[in-house]
Protein backbone atom coordinates (compact mmCIF):
# COMPACT_ATOMS: atom_id res chain seq x y z
CA GLY A 1 0.00 0.00 0.00
CA VAL A 2 3.01 2.32 -0.16
CA GLY A 3 3.88 3.98 -3.47
CA MET A 4 7.63 4.10 -4.13
CA GLY A 5 7.82 5.54 -7.66
CA MET A 6 10.43 4.63 -10.28
CA THR A 7 13.59 2.96 -9.08
CA ALA A 8 16.86 2.67 -10.94
CA PRO A 9 18.24 0.45 -12.04
CA VAL A 10 15.59 -2.13 -12.79
CA SER A 11 17.70 -5.26 -12.69
CA ILE A 12 16.80 -8.54 -14.39
CA THR A 13 18.75 -11.65 -13.45
CA ALA A 14 19.18 -13.61 -16.67
CA PHE A 15 20.04 -17.30 -16.77
CA PRO A 16 21.78 -18.12 -20.07
CA ALA A 17 21.28 -21.41 -21.87
CA GLU A 18 24.19 -23.28 -23.49
CA ASP A 19 23.66 -21.44 -26.79
CA GLY A 20 23.72 -18.00 -25.10
CA SER A 21 19.97 -17.43 -25.33
CA LEU A 22 18.07 -16.75 -22.13
CA GLN A 23 16.06 -19.36 -20.28
CA GLN A 24 12.46 -18.44 -19.50
CA LYS A 25 13.40 -18.21 -15.80
CA VAL A 26 14.15 -14.59 -14.86
CA LYS A 27 14.12 -12.55 -11.68
CA VAL A 28 13.27 -8.83 -11.74
CA SER A 29 14.74 -6.71 -8.93
CA LEU A 30 13.81 -3.17 -7.97
CA ARG A 31 15.86 -1.08 -5.56
CA ILE A 32 13.98 -0.03 -2.47
CA PRO A 33 14.30 3.78 -2.03
CA ASN A 34 16.55 5.08 0.74
CA GLN A 35 13.73 6.10 3.07
CA PHE A 36 12.51 2.47 3.15
CA GLN A 37 15.91 0.71 3.36
CA ALA A 38 15.97 0.23 7.16
CA ASN A 39 12.37 -0.93 7.35
CA PRO A 40 10.93 -1.93 3.95
CA PRO A 41 7.15 -2.31 3.67
CA CYS A 42 5.98 -5.94 3.74
CA PRO A 43 4.82 -7.17 0.33
CA SER A 44 1.13 -8.05 0.14
CA ASP A 45 1.82 -10.48 -2.74
CA GLU A 46 3.61 -13.69 -1.71
CA SER A 47 5.50 -13.84 -5.03
CA VAL A 48 7.30 -10.59 -4.07
CA LYS A 49 10.34 -11.09 -1.84
CA ILE A 50 12.61 -8.64 -0.04
CA GLU A 51 16.27 -9.51 -0.67
CA GLU A 52 19.41 -7.86 0.53
CA ARG A 53 21.96 -7.53 -2.26
CA HIS A 54 25.41 -7.52 -0.76
CA GLY A 55 28.31 -5.59 -2.24
CA MET A 56 29.82 -7.15 -5.34
CA THR A 57 32.49 -6.52 -7.91
CA ILE A 58 31.23 -6.59 -11.47
CA TYR A 59 32.46 -6.54 -15.03
CA SER A 60 30.15 -4.25 -16.99
CA THR A 61 29.33 -2.96 -20.43
CA GLN A 62 26.94 -0.12 -21.26
CA PHE A 63 24.75 0.58 -24.29
CA GLY A 64 21.87 2.85 -25.28
CA GLY A 65 18.45 2.56 -26.85
CA TYR A 66 15.34 0.62 -25.89
CA ALA A 67 16.92 -2.65 -24.77
CA LYS A 68 15.35 -5.93 -25.83
CA GLU A 69 16.34 -9.45 -24.86
CA VAL A 70 18.45 -9.80 -28.02
CA ASP A 71 20.39 -6.65 -27.09
CA TYR A 72 21.24 -7.97 -23.63
CA VAL A 73 22.27 -11.33 -25.12
CA ASN A 74 24.48 -9.62 -27.74
CA TYR A 75 26.15 -7.29 -25.23
CA ALA A 76 26.69 -10.18 -22.81
CA ALA A 77 28.45 -12.05 -25.64
CA LYS A 78 30.60 -8.98 -26.38
CA LEU A 79 31.50 -8.62 -22.71
CA LYS A 80 32.36 -12.31 -22.48
CA SER A 81 34.60 -11.98 -25.54
CA ALA A 82 36.29 -8.84 -24.19
CA LEU A 83 37.04 -10.56 -20.86
CA GLY A 84 38.52 -13.65 -22.50
CA SER A 85 39.23 -16.81 -20.54
CA GLU A 86 41.30 -15.24 -17.75
CA ALA A 87 38.51 -13.37 -15.90
CA ALA A 88 36.72 -15.31 -13.16
CA TYR A 89 33.01 -14.48 -13.03
CA ARG A 90 29.71 -16.28 -12.44
CA LYS A 91 28.68 -18.11 -15.60
CA ASP A 92 25.27 -19.33 -14.36
CA PHE A 93 23.64 -15.88 -14.47
CA TYR A 94 24.23 -12.24 -15.34
CA LEU A 95 22.38 -9.01 -14.63
CA CYS A 96 20.59 -6.87 -17.22
CA ASN A 97 20.04 -3.33 -15.97
CA GLY A 98 17.90 -0.48 -17.26
CA TYR A 99 18.08 3.01 -15.79
CA ASP A 100 15.38 4.95 -17.62
CA PRO A 101 11.59 5.19 -17.56
CA PRO A 102 9.81 3.85 -20.67
CA MET A 103 8.82 7.34 -21.85
CA LYS A 104 12.43 8.59 -22.17
CA PRO A 105 13.14 8.40 -25.91
CA TYR A 106 16.81 9.50 -26.07
CA GLY A 107 19.97 9.07 -24.04
CA ARG A 108 18.88 5.76 -22.55
CA ARG A 109 21.33 3.77 -20.41
CA ASN A 110 21.43 -0.03 -20.17
CA GLU A 111 24.13 -2.28 -18.74
CA VAL A 112 25.09 -5.94 -18.60
CA TRP A 113 26.87 -7.03 -15.41
CA PHE A 114 28.91 -10.18 -14.84
CA VAL A 115 29.55 -10.79 -11.12
CA LYS A 116 33.21 -11.41 -10.33
CA GLU A 117 33.91 -14.63 -8.42
């Protein structure tokens, strides 16, 4: 019953298949605004969970435009290629992040994050 407005980034946990495409299993995460961090409101929907995301080190790439699944997959492949075989990061998932509201037509910011092991 508490309105929190737009949060940024909206983060989608993507689980890649062997061929690089995304499995149908995804998790969407929204940042709880600062004023609710210490005592977040309890979700009224049991499918909504409160999670604490601990600090992490990431490898990241950024791109613009209205991001679609294919864009995240392509930029994840480019990031993987740029990192080569020496970088140690989680291979079972990566994070797709969008920073802008849907009505912003220009100067959009999207990122792919690989979590360092």
